[in-house]
């Protein structure tokens, strides 16, 4: 019933051939699912059916996403940076559909995966023909479009150096150390050691040409908090990876800056709230200089939001409310850790946790040194990526009377 997961693949010096090879393997797994549909009514979740389901799960859980990443992070951006005229116009039409196809296939796979997992362990014989048909049809059309247009364009436009860069990036993604012959090493790599290279590409040459949306003065709401809420909801609906993650930048008494990623827990007209240890590095810096800058970056939507303002501690009642909403183990961790202070080793950290757990039991008490900060914004900037680095930037500045004035900034 199942197909071998591993077979002979083209060398990564032929990255477009590798992508076609990935398509062929995907087609085999799609055929296995279709065979499984016919097999289950007659034989149930027998050994052959379980092996078939396991093979499909193994491929789409562990290998298929690499193919999508090859396209989204390397092939398509490289083509967008290279294509001109008719090729560029064709890409502008195709790329949004390809990215939407990836998202659709990911959603469909989530549905089919649950069914296959139950077949793989012998607890169910149910595999929806309509779900499989939708998944297979979407994948088949997607692969034909890429082979017809994207692959042929890459083979026509890419230089040997670009092909080498693409192949190298694909190897790195798969945990393979690139081992390219001198003739295929990109010319940009023949540079002094201090010219850092990542994924086979000189960092100075890394660029993604944005183009998914625009931002005009008419697009944004008059209230920047409402506008933030609108973008945050869109980030949630787009399934952005951790849309609530933000960088918090602070400055110490000597003017030395530092930043870190934290999770926003609330935003409203009063400002933007997060929780932490007041004795941590950021806590000490905020005592010395109670101003900070926040940054949200939603790469999937090609957006960022920059927020600046003054910071105050939240009321004890608010800190209590959030602290007691956390899992007990997280409450104990907040008690046990002297955040940002040195410690000898992990074992000592675990010992401190065990000691705090023994004292706290199932009802820990919020320590006075742990609570919330709220940034009261005076400046909020919305940034939308655009092609050729000609980005859209709309900034709001708070006035003395509490009103907001917005204007466009040059990129």
Short mmCIF file of C-alpha atoms in Angstrom, two decimals:
data_model
loop_
_atom_site.label_atom_id
_atom_site.label_comp_id
_atom_site.label_asym_id
_atom_site.label_seq_id
_atom_site.Cartn_x
_atom_site.Cartn_y
_atom_site.Cartn_z
CA UNK A 1 0.00 0.00 0.00
CA UNK A 2 2.70 2.48 0.91
CA UNK A 3 5.55 3.93 -1.07
CA UNK A 4 9.15 4.07 0.11
CA UNK A 5 9.76 7.42 1.71
CA UNK A 6 13.36 7.71 0.55
CA UNK A 7 14.58 7.28 -2.98
CA UNK A 8 17.37 8.61 -5.15
CA UNK A 9 17.25 12.38 -5.37
CA UNK A 10 18.98 14.84 -7.70
CA UNK A 11 22.07 16.58 -6.38
CA UNK A 12 21.50 19.96 -4.70
CA UNK A 13 23.61 21.53 -7.42
CA UNK A 14 20.35 21.15 -9.38
CA UNK A 15 17.89 22.76 -6.95
CA UNK A 16 15.02 23.01 -9.44
CA UNK A 17 15.35 19.29 -10.13
CA UNK A 18 15.26 18.68 -6.37
CA UNK A 19 12.01 20.65 -6.14
CA UNK A 20 10.54 18.55 -8.97
CA UNK A 21 11.71 15.43 -7.14
CA UNK A 22 9.83 16.67 -4.06
CA UNK A 23 6.72 17.05 -6.21
CA UNK A 24 7.07 13.47 -7.43
CA UNK A 25 7.29 12.20 -3.86
CA UNK A 26 4.24 14.25 -2.92
CA UNK A 27 2.33 12.73 -5.84
CA UNK A 28 3.20 9.23 -4.58
CA UNK A 29 1.86 10.05 -1.13
CA UNK A 30 -1.31 11.56 -2.60
CA UNK A 31 -1.80 8.35 -4.59
CA UNK A 32 -1.31 6.32 -1.40
CA UNK A 33 -4.13 8.27 0.26
CA UNK A 34 -6.40 7.62 -2.72
CA UNK A 35 -5.51 3.91 -2.63
CA UNK A 36 -6.28 3.92 1.08
CA UNK A 37 -9.79 5.26 0.39
CA UNK A 38 -10.49 2.18 -1.75
CA UNK A 39 -8.79 -0.19 0.68
CA UNK A 40 -10.53 0.75 3.93
CA UNK A 41 -14.14 -0.27 3.06
CA UNK A 42 -12.99 -3.77 2.09
CA UNK A 43 -10.21 -4.48 4.60
CA UNK A 44 -10.60 -1.96 7.39
CA UNK A 45 -7.61 -0.59 9.32
CA UNK A 46 -5.51 -3.72 8.75
CA UNK A 47 -1.71 -3.84 8.79
CA UNK A 48 -1.45 -2.59 5.20
CA UNK A 49 -3.77 0.32 5.90
CA UNK A 50 -1.87 1.24 9.05
CA UNK A 51 1.46 1.18 7.20
CA UNK A 52 0.02 3.31 4.41
CA UNK A 53 -1.33 5.89 6.86
CA UNK A 54 1.99 5.93 8.71
CA UNK A 55 3.89 6.54 5.45
CA UNK A 56 1.68 9.48 4.48
CA UNK A 57 1.89 10.95 7.99
CA UNK A 58 5.66 10.61 8.02
CA UNK A 59 6.08 12.44 4.74
CA UNK A 60 3.64 15.31 5.25
CA UNK A 61 4.59 15.83 8.91
CA UNK A 62 8.35 15.88 8.36
CA UNK A 63 9.22 16.56 4.72
CA UNK A 64 6.50 18.40 2.82
CA UNK A 65 6.83 21.62 4.83
CA UNK A 66 10.49 21.87 3.79
CA UNK A 67 9.36 22.16 0.19
CA UNK A 68 7.02 25.03 1.09
CA UNK A 69 9.82 26.77 3.02
CA UNK A 70 12.16 26.37 0.03
CA UNK A 71 9.67 28.29 -2.06
CA UNK A 72 8.53 30.92 0.43
CA UNK A 73 11.92 31.77 1.92
CA UNK A 74 14.25 31.31 -1.05
CA UNK A 75 12.90 30.51 -4.51
CA UNK A 76 10.08 33.05 -4.70
CA UNK A 77 11.96 35.96 -3.08
CA UNK A 78 14.96 35.30 -5.36
CA UNK A 79 12.70 35.32 -8.41
CA UNK A 80 10.98 38.52 -7.28
CA UNK A 81 14.35 40.20 -6.89
CA UNK A 82 15.49 39.01 -10.34
CA UNK A 83 12.42 39.13 -12.61
CA UNK A 84 11.66 42.15 -14.76
CA UNK A 85 8.84 43.32 -17.03
CA UNK A 86 6.51 40.47 -18.09
CA UNK A 87 8.17 38.02 -15.70
CA UNK A 88 7.67 40.41 -12.79
CA UNK A 89 4.03 40.93 -13.74
CA UNK A 90 3.46 37.18 -13.92
CA UNK A 91 5.03 36.71 -10.51
CA UNK A 92 2.86 39.45 -9.02
CA UNK A 93 -0.14 37.45 -10.21
CA UNK A 94 1.12 33.98 -9.22
CA UNK A 95 2.85 34.46 -5.86
CA UNK A 96 -0.23 35.44 -3.81
CA UNK A 97 -2.05 32.39 -5.18
CA UNK A 98 0.90 30.12 -4.37
CA UNK A 99 1.12 31.42 -0.81
CA UNK A 100 -2.65 31.08 -0.39
CA UNK A 101 -2.33 27.53 -1.72
CA UNK A 102 0.24 26.71 0.95
CA UNK A 103 -2.11 28.00 3.65
CA UNK A 104 -5.05 26.05 2.22
CA UNK A 105 -3.04 22.84 2.05
CA UNK A 106 -1.86 23.32 5.62
CA UNK A 107 -5.45 23.72 6.80
CA UNK A 108 -6.62 20.69 4.82
CA UNK A 109 -3.73 18.61 6.11
CA UNK A 110 -4.72 19.36 9.70
CA UNK A 111 -8.11 17.77 9.01
CA UNK A 112 -6.76 14.72 7.17
CA UNK A 113 -3.92 14.22 9.66
CA UNK A 114 -6.33 13.50 12.51
CA UNK A 115 -8.10 10.85 10.43
CA UNK A 116 -4.84 9.22 9.34
CA UNK A 117 -3.49 9.11 12.89
CA UNK A 118 -6.51 7.06 13.97
CA UNK A 119 -6.11 4.71 11.00
CA UNK A 120 -2.38 4.39 11.70
CA UNK A 121 -3.05 3.14 15.24
CA UNK A 122 -5.93 0.90 14.14
CA UNK A 123 -8.69 2.73 16.03
CA UNK A 124 -10.67 4.01 13.03
CA UNK A 125 -11.47 3.16 9.42
CA UNK A 126 -12.79 6.64 8.56
CA UNK A 127 -11.08 8.66 5.85
CA UNK A 128 -13.21 11.35 4.24
CA UNK A 129 -13.25 11.08 0.45
CA UNK A 130 -14.18 14.75 0.11
CA UNK A 131 -11.33 15.88 2.41
CA UNK A 132 -8.83 13.74 0.50
CA UNK A 133 -10.13 14.94 -2.86
CA UNK A 134 -9.86 18.60 -1.84
CA UNK A 135 -6.33 18.11 -0.50
CA UNK A 136 -5.16 16.14 -3.54
CA UNK A 137 -6.78 18.48 -6.06
CA UNK A 138 -5.30 21.58 -4.41
CA UNK A 139 -1.84 20.03 -4.27
CA UNK A 140 -2.01 18.75 -7.86
CA UNK A 141 -3.04 22.12 -9.31
CA UNK A 142 -0.45 23.86 -7.14
CA UNK A 143 2.38 21.64 -8.40
CA UNK A 144 1.36 21.99 -12.05
CA UNK A 145 1.37 25.79 -11.70
CA UNK A 146 4.84 25.78 -10.13
CA UNK A 147 6.29 23.36 -12.69
CA UNK A 148 4.75 25.25 -15.60
CA UNK A 149 5.68 28.78 -14.56
CA UNK A 150 7.92 29.07 -11.50
CA UNK A 151 10.42 26.29 -12.27
CA UNK A 152 10.78 27.26 -15.92
CA UNK A 153 11.25 30.93 -15.02
CA UNK A 154 13.95 30.06 -12.46
CA UNK A 155 15.82 27.89 -14.94
CA UNK A 156 15.66 30.68 -17.49
CA UNK A 157 16.56 33.62 -15.24
CA UNK A 158 18.88 32.31 -12.51
CA UNK A 159 22.62 32.50 -12.96
CA UNK A 160 24.80 29.55 -11.88
CA UNK A 161 25.66 31.55 -8.78
CA UNK A 162 21.98 31.98 -7.89
CA UNK A 163 21.32 28.28 -8.46
CA UNK A 164 24.21 27.52 -6.10
CA UNK A 165 22.77 29.87 -3.47
CA UNK A 166 19.34 28.24 -3.77
CA UNK A 167 20.77 24.74 -3.51
CA UNK A 168 22.90 25.70 -0.53
CA UNK A 169 19.92 27.20 1.32
CA UNK A 170 17.92 24.03 0.68
CA UNK A 171 20.74 21.90 2.09
CA UNK A 172 21.01 24.03 5.23
CA UNK A 173 17.24 23.74 5.76
CA UNK A 174 17.60 19.96 5.73
CA UNK A 175 20.53 19.95 8.13
CA UNK A 176 23.05 19.22 5.38
CA UNK A 177 26.33 21.12 5.37
CA UNK A 178 26.72 22.65 1.89
CA UNK A 179 29.71 21.23 0.05
CA UNK A 180 29.78 23.11 -3.23
CA UNK A 181 32.60 22.86 -5.75
CA UNK A 182 34.49 26.13 -6.33
CA UNK A 183 32.75 26.70 -9.67
CA UNK A 184 29.38 26.77 -7.94
CA UNK A 185 30.25 28.85 -4.90
CA UNK A 186 28.60 32.28 -5.27
CA UNK A 187 31.12 34.96 -6.11
CA UNK A 188 29.92 36.98 -3.12
CA UNK A 189 31.19 34.22 -0.81
CA UNK A 190 34.80 34.80 -1.83
CA UNK A 191 35.11 37.60 0.70
CA UNK A 192 36.96 38.15 3.99
CA UNK A 193 35.80 36.14 6.99
CA UNK A 194 34.15 39.16 8.58
CA UNK A 195 31.60 39.31 5.72
CA UNK A 196 29.07 37.03 7.40
CA UNK A 197 27.27 34.48 5.23
CA UNK A 198 24.00 32.71 6.09
CA UNK A 199 22.23 29.98 4.11
CA UNK A 200 24.77 30.41 1.34
CA UNK A 201 23.97 34.07 0.81
CA UNK A 202 26.02 37.10 1.82
CA UNK A 203 23.98 38.92 4.45
CA UNK A 204 24.36 42.25 2.67
CA UNK A 205 22.61 40.66 -0.31
CA UNK A 206 19.71 39.20 1.65
CA UNK A 207 16.53 41.02 0.77
CA UNK A 208 12.84 40.24 0.39
CA UNK A 209 10.81 42.44 -1.89
CA UNK A 210 7.56 43.05 -0.03
CA UNK A 211 4.31 43.51 -1.87
CA UNK A 212 1.31 41.89 -0.16
CA UNK A 213 -0.50 45.08 0.84
CA UNK A 214 -0.39 48.87 0.97
CA UNK A 215 -1.18 51.48 3.61
CA UNK A 216 -2.63 54.89 2.89
CA UNK A 217 -3.79 57.69 5.13
CA UNK A 218 -7.35 56.71 4.23
CA UNK A 219 -6.77 53.07 5.22
CA UNK A 220 -5.96 53.76 8.87
CA UNK A 221 -8.40 54.64 11.63
CA UNK A 222 -8.23 57.97 13.44
CA UNK A 223 -7.49 56.26 16.76
CA UNK A 224 -4.11 54.47 16.76
CA UNK A 225 -5.19 52.06 19.53
CA UNK A 226 -8.16 51.01 17.40
CA UNK A 227 -5.85 50.73 14.39
CA UNK A 228 -3.51 48.52 16.42
CA UNK A 229 -6.47 46.36 17.42
CA UNK A 230 -7.48 46.03 13.77
CA UNK A 231 -3.99 44.89 12.74
CA UNK A 232 -3.67 42.60 15.76
CA UNK A 233 -6.94 40.86 14.86
CA UNK A 234 -5.73 40.46 11.27
CA UNK A 235 -2.48 38.95 12.56
CA UNK A 236 -4.50 36.50 14.64
CA UNK A 237 -6.70 35.52 11.70
CA UNK A 238 -3.61 35.09 9.50
CA UNK A 239 -2.19 32.68 12.10
CA UNK A 240 0.97 34.74 12.51
CA UNK A 241 3.49 32.97 14.70
CA UNK A 242 3.06 34.47 18.20
CA UNK A 243 1.36 37.74 17.18
CA UNK A 244 1.49 38.82 20.83
CA UNK A 245 5.31 38.75 20.93
CA UNK A 246 6.91 42.19 21.12
CA UNK A 247 10.37 43.60 21.66
CA UNK A 248 10.72 45.85 24.72
CA UNK A 249 13.68 48.24 24.53
CA UNK A 250 14.84 50.08 27.65
CA UNK A 251 17.79 52.29 28.60
CA UNK A 252 19.76 52.24 31.84
CA UNK A 253 20.92 55.23 33.91
CA UNK A 254 24.08 55.50 31.78
CA UNK A 255 22.15 55.57 28.52
CA UNK A 256 23.03 51.98 27.52
CA UNK A 257 20.11 50.34 25.67
CA UNK A 258 18.96 46.73 25.79
CA UNK A 259 15.98 44.86 24.36
CA UNK A 260 14.20 41.56 24.77
CA UNK A 261 11.06 39.76 23.59
CA UNK A 262 8.08 39.58 25.94
CA UNK A 263 4.38 38.80 25.43
CA UNK A 264 1.77 41.54 25.55
CA UNK A 265 -1.09 40.64 27.89
CA UNK A 266 -3.47 43.56 27.40
CA UNK A 267 -3.93 46.71 25.35
CA UNK A 268 -6.56 49.42 25.67
CA UNK A 269 -6.81 53.20 25.75
CA UNK A 270 -4.57 53.25 28.82
CA UNK A 271 -1.69 51.59 26.96
CA UNK A 272 0.11 48.29 26.42
CA UNK A 273 0.64 45.90 29.33
CA UNK A 274 3.09 43.07 30.06
CA UNK A 275 4.20 41.30 33.25
CA UNK A 276 7.65 40.55 34.65
CA UNK A 277 9.95 40.60 37.66
CA UNK A 278 10.41 44.19 38.87
CA UNK A 279 13.97 43.34 39.95
CA UNK A 280 14.99 42.10 36.50
CA UNK A 281 17.30 44.05 34.22
CA UNK A 282 14.38 45.75 32.48
CA UNK A 283 12.80 46.49 35.85
CA UNK A 284 15.94 48.17 37.11
CA UNK A 285 16.32 50.13 33.89
CA UNK A 286 12.70 51.28 34.00
CA UNK A 287 13.23 52.55 37.53
CA UNK A 288 16.16 54.62 36.31
CA UNK A 289 14.47 55.73 33.08
CA UNK A 290 10.72 55.00 32.94
CA UNK A 291 10.45 55.17 29.17
CA UNK A 292 10.49 52.32 26.65
CA UNK A 293 9.92 51.39 23.01
CA UNK A 294 7.86 48.41 21.86
CA UNK A 295 8.09 46.68 18.49
CA UNK A 296 5.72 44.17 16.95
CA UNK A 297 6.92 42.47 13.74
CA UNK A 298 4.46 40.29 11.83
CA UNK A 299 6.58 39.03 8.96
CA UNK A 300 3.79 36.95 7.45
CA UNK A 301 1.84 40.18 6.85
CA UNK A 302 4.95 42.28 6.12
CA UNK A 303 4.00 44.64 8.95
CA UNK A 304 5.55 46.18 12.01
CA UNK A 305 4.24 48.52 14.70
CA UNK A 306 6.59 50.78 16.69
CA UNK A 307 5.32 52.22 19.98
CA UNK A 308 7.09 54.68 22.29
CA UNK A 309 6.04 56.15 25.62
CA UNK A 310 6.38 56.29 29.38
CA UNK A 311 6.00 53.24 31.63
CA UNK A 312 4.30 52.75 34.99
CA UNK A 313 3.63 49.72 37.15
CA UNK A 314 0.09 48.37 37.05
CA UNK A 315 -2.04 48.47 40.18
CA UNK A 316 -1.57 45.59 42.61
CA UNK A 317 -5.12 44.42 41.89
CA UNK A 318 -4.35 44.06 38.18
CA UNK A 319 -1.10 42.23 38.87
CA UNK A 320 -2.96 39.89 41.23
CA UNK A 321 -5.67 39.20 38.68
CA UNK A 322 -3.16 38.19 36.03
CA UNK A 323 -0.82 36.31 38.40
CA UNK A 324 -3.62 34.09 39.70
CA UNK A 325 -4.84 33.39 36.16
CA UNK A 326 -1.51 31.72 35.35
CA UNK A 327 -0.85 27.97 35.77
CA UNK A 328 0.37 27.14 39.27
CA UNK A 329 3.75 26.00 37.94
CA UNK A 330 4.24 29.38 36.25
CA UNK A 331 3.33 31.13 39.50
CA UNK A 332 5.95 29.08 41.35
CA UNK A 333 8.55 29.81 38.67
CA UNK A 334 7.96 33.55 39.16
CA UNK A 335 8.54 33.12 42.89
CA UNK A 336 11.62 30.90 42.52
CA UNK A 337 13.52 32.93 39.92
CA UNK A 338 15.54 36.04 40.68
CA UNK A 339 15.25 37.11 37.08
CA UNK A 340 18.47 38.33 35.41
CA UNK A 341 20.60 37.44 38.48
CA UNK A 342 23.52 34.99 37.92
CA UNK A 343 23.24 31.41 39.17
CA UNK A 344 25.71 28.53 39.27
CA UNK A 345 23.85 25.99 37.13
CA UNK A 346 20.51 24.54 36.08
CA UNK A 347 20.50 22.19 39.04
CA UNK A 348 20.48 25.15 41.44
CA UNK A 349 17.55 26.65 39.54
CA UNK A 350 15.63 23.39 39.87
CA UNK A 351 16.44 23.26 43.57
CA UNK A 352 15.14 26.80 44.03
CA UNK A 353 11.94 25.84 42.22
CA UNK A 354 11.43 22.75 44.37
CA UNK A 355 11.95 24.83 47.51
CA UNK A 356 9.42 27.44 46.35
CA UNK A 357 6.95 24.72 45.41
CA UNK A 358 7.27 23.09 48.82
CA UNK A 359 6.46 26.38 50.55
CA UNK A 360 3.75 27.54 48.14
CA UNK A 361 1.76 24.36 47.72
CA UNK A 362 -1.25 24.69 45.40
CA UNK A 363 -1.94 28.33 46.33
CA UNK A 364 1.16 30.45 45.70
CA UNK A 365 1.06 34.10 46.69
CA UNK A 366 2.15 36.75 44.22
CA UNK A 367 5.49 38.17 45.36
CA UNK A 368 5.71 41.94 45.66
CA UNK A 369 8.59 42.00 43.17
CA UNK A 370 6.45 40.55 40.34
CA UNK A 371 3.76 42.41 38.46
CA UNK A 372 2.75 44.40 35.42
CA UNK A 373 4.08 47.35 33.44
CA UNK A 374 1.95 49.53 31.24
CA UNK A 375 3.37 51.73 28.49
CA UNK A 376 1.36 54.89 27.89
CA UNK A 377 2.06 55.63 24.20
CA UNK A 378 2.96 59.03 22.84
CA UNK A 379 4.05 57.79 19.39
CA UNK A 380 2.74 54.84 17.35
CA UNK A 381 3.99 54.04 13.87
CA UNK A 382 2.41 51.54 11.45
CA UNK A 383 4.77 50.15 8.81
CA UNK A 384 3.66 48.18 5.77
CA UNK A 385 6.31 46.61 3.55
CA UNK A 386 6.22 47.61 -0.12
CA UNK A 387 8.22 46.74 -3.20
CA UNK A 388 11.71 48.11 -3.83
CA UNK A 389 12.03 49.23 -0.17
CA UNK A 390 9.50 52.02 -0.87
CA UNK A 391 7.56 51.17 2.27
CA UNK A 392 4.42 52.80 3.69
CA UNK A 393 4.80 54.45 7.11
CA UNK A 394 1.97 56.19 8.97
CA UNK A 395 2.82 57.66 12.37
CA UNK A 396 0.55 59.01 15.13
CA UNK A 397 1.83 61.59 17.62
CA UNK A 398 -0.09 62.33 20.84
CA UNK A 399 -0.79 66.02 21.44
CA UNK A 400 -0.90 67.91 24.75
CA UNK A 401 -4.70 67.67 24.86
CA UNK A 402 -4.59 63.87 24.42
CA UNK A 403 -5.66 63.89 20.76
CA UNK A 404 -3.65 62.19 18.02
CA UNK A 405 -2.21 63.65 14.82
CA UNK A 406 -1.18 61.30 12.02
CA UNK A 407 1.11 61.84 9.07
CA UNK A 408 3.06 59.88 6.48
CA UNK A 409 6.81 59.35 6.84
CA UNK A 410 9.19 58.65 3.99
CA UNK A 411 10.68 55.13 3.96
#
